[in-house]
PDB file of C-alpha atoms in Angstrom:
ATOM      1  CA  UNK F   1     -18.672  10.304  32.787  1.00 88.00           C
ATOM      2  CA  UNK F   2     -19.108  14.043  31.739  1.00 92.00           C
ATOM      3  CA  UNK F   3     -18.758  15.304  28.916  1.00 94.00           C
ATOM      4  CA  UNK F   4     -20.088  18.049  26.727  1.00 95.00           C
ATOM      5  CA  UNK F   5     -21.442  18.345  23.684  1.00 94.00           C
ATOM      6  CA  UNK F   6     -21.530  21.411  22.039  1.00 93.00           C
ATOM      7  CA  UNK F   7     -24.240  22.168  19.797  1.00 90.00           C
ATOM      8  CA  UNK F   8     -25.958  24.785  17.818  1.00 85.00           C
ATOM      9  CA  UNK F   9     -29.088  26.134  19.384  1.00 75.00           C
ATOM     10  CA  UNK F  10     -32.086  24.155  19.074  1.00 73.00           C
ATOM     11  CA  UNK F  11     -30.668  21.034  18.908  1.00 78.00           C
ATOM     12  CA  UNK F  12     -30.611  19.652  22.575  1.00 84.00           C
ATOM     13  CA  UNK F  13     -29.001  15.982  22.653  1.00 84.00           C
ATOM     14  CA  UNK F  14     -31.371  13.033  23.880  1.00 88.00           C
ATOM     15  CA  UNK F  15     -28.729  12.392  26.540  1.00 90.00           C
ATOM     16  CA  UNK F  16     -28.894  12.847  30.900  1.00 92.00           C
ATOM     17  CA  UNK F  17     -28.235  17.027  30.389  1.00 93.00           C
ATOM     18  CA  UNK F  18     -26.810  18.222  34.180  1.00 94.00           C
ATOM     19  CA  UNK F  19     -26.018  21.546  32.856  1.00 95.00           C
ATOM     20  CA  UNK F  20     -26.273  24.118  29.901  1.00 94.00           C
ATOM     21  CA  UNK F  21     -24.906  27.288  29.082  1.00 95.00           C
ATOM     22  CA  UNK F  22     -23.579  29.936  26.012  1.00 95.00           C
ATOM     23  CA  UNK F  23     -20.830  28.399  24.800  1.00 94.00           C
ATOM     24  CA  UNK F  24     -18.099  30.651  26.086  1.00 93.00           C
ATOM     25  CA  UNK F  25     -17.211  33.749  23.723  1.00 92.00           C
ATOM     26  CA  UNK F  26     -13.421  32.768  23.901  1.00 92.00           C
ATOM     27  CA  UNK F  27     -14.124  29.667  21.668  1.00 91.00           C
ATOM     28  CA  UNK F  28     -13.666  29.831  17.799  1.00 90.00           C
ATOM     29  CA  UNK F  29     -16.753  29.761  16.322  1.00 88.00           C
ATOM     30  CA  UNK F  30     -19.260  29.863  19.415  1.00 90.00           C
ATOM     31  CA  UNK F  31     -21.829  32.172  17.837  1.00 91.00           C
ATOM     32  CA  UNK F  32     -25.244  30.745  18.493  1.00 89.00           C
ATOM     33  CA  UNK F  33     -24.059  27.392  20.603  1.00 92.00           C
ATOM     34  CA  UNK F  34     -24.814  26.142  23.644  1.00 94.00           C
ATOM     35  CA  UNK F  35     -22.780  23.831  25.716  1.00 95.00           C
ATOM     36  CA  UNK F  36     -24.746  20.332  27.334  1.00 95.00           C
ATOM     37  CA  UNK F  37     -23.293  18.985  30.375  1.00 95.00           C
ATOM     38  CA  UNK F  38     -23.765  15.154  29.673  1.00 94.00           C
ATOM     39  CA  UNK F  39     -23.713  12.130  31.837  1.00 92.00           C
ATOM     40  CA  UNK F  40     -22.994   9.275  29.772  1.00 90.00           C
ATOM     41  CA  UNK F  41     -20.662   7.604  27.173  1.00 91.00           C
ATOM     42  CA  UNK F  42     -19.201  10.025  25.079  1.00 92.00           C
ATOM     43  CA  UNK F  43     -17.983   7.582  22.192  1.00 93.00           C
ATOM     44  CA  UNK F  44     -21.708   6.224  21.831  1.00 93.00           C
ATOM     45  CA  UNK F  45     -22.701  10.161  21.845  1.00 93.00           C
ATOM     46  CA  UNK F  46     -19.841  10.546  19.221  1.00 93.00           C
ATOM     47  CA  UNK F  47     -21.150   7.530  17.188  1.00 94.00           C
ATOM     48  CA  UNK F  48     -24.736   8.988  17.053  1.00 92.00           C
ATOM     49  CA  UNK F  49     -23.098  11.925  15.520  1.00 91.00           C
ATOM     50  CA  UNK F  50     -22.403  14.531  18.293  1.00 92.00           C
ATOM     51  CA  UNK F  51     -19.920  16.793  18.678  1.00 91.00           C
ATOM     52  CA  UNK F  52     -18.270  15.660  21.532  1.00 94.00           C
ATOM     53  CA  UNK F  53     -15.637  18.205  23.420  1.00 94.00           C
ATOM     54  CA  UNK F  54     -14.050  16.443  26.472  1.00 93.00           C
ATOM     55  CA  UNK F  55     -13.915  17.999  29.831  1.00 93.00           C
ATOM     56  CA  UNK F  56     -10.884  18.734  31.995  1.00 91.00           C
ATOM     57  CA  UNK F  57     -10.603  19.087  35.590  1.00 92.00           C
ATOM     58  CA  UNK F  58     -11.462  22.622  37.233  1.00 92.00           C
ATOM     59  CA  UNK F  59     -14.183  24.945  36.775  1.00 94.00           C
ATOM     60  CA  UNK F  60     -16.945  25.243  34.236  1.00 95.00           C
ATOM     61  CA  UNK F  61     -19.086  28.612  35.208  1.00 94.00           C
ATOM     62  CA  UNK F  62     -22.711  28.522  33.708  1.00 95.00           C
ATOM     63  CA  UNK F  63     -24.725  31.350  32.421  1.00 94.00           C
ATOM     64  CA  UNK F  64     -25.498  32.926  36.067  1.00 93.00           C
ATOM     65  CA  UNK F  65     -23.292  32.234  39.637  1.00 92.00           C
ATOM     66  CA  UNK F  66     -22.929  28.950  39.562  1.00 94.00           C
ATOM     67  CA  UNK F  67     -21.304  26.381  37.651  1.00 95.00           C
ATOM     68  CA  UNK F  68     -19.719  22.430  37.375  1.00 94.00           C
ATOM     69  CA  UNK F  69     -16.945  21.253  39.497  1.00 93.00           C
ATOM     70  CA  UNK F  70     -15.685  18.330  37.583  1.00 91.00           C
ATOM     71  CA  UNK F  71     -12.077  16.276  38.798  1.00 88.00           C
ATOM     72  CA  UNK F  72     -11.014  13.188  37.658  1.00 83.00           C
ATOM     73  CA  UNK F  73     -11.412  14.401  34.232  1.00 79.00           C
ATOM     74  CA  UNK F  74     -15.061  13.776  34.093  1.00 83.00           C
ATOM     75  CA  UNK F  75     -15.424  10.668  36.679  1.00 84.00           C
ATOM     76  CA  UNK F  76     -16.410  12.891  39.124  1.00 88.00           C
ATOM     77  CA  UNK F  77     -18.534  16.185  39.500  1.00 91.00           C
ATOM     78  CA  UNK F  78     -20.582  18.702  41.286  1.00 92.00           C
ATOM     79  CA  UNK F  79     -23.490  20.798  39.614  1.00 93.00           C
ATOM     80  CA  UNK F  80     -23.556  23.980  41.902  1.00 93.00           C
ATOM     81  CA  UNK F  81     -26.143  27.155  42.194  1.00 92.00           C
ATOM     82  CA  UNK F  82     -23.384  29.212  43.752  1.00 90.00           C
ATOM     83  CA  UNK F  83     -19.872  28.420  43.837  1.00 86.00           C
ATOM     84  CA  UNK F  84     -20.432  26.822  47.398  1.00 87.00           C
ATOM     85  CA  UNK F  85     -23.636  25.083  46.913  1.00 88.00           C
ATOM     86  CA  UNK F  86     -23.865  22.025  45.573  1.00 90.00           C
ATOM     87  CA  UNK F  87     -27.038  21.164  43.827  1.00 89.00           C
ATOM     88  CA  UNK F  88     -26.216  17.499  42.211  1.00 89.00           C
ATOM     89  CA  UNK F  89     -23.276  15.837  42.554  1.00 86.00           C
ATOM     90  CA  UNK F  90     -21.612  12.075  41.723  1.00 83.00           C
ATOM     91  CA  UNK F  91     -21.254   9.725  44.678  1.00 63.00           C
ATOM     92  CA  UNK F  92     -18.960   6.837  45.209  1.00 54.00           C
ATOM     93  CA  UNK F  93     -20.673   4.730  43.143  1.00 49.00           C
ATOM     94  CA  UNK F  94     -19.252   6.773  40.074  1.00 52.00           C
ATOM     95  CA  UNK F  95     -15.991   5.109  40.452  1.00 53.00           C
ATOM     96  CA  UNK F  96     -14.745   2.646  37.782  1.00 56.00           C
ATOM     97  CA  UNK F  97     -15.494  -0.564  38.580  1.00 60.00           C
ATOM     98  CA  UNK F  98     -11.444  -1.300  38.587  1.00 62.00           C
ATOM     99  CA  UNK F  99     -11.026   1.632  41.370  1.00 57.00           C
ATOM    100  CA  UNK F 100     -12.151   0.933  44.461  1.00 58.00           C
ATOM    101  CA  UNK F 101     -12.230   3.333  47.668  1.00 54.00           C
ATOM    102  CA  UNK F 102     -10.776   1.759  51.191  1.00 61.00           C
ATOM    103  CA  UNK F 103     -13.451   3.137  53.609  1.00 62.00           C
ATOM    104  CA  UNK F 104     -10.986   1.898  56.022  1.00 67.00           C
ATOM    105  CA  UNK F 105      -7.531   3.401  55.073  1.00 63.00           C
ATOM    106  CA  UNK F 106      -5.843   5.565  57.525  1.00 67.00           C
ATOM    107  CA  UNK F 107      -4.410   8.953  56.050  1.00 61.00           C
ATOM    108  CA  UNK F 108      -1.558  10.568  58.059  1.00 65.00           C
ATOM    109  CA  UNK F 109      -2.450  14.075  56.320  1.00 62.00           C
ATOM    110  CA  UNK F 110       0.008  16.044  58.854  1.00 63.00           C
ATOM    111  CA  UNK F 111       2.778  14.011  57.259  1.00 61.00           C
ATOM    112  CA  UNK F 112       1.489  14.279  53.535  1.00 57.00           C
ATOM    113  CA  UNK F 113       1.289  18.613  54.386  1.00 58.00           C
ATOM    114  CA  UNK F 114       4.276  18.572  56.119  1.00 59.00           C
ATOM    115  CA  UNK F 115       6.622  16.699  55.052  1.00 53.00           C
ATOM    116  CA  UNK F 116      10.943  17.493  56.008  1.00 50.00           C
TER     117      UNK F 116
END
């Protein structure tokens, strides 16, 4: 799972980092912090004493074009150099154990666009 942990500069978090950037200027109190992209369990990251900010689905931009896709509120996630190039991302294997994708299901997406 992705999370981030948002931390004052200097201190980077012993943790599988996918991305870093300035803490946005829109949140309180983000003079001199830097936002870590983590893969990994954020309760054992808050345990060790990290400040832990949860991720939402959409788009995180980093400090230059690119960014972190992230959807299923932190399951699943892209690391991109542009906003159409993907330089990491999660595969399949990221599910939860208890979620399980049908390689074999059939999808009638004409009738889930157009539906009447």
């Amino acid at each position: 799972m992705i999370f981030i942990i948002r931390a004052q500069s200097g201190g980077v978090p012993p943790l599988d980092i996918k991305m870093v950037r300035q803490t946005p200027a829109i949140v309180p109190d983000s003079a001199g912090r830097i936002d870590f992209f983590c893969l990994g369990d954020p309760e054992a990251a808050k345990a060790a004493g990290w400040p832990v900010v949860p991720v939402h689905d959409g788009w995180y931009a980093d400090d230059a074009i690119g960014g972190m896709a992230i959807w299923g509120q932190g399951v699943f996630w892209e690391v991109r150099d542009t906003p159409f190039t993907v330089r990491q991302a999660c595969g399949p294997e990221a599910w939860p154990p208890n979620l399980q994708h049908d390689h074999a299901a059939v999808v009638n997406v004409r009738q889930a666009i157009f539906r009447g």
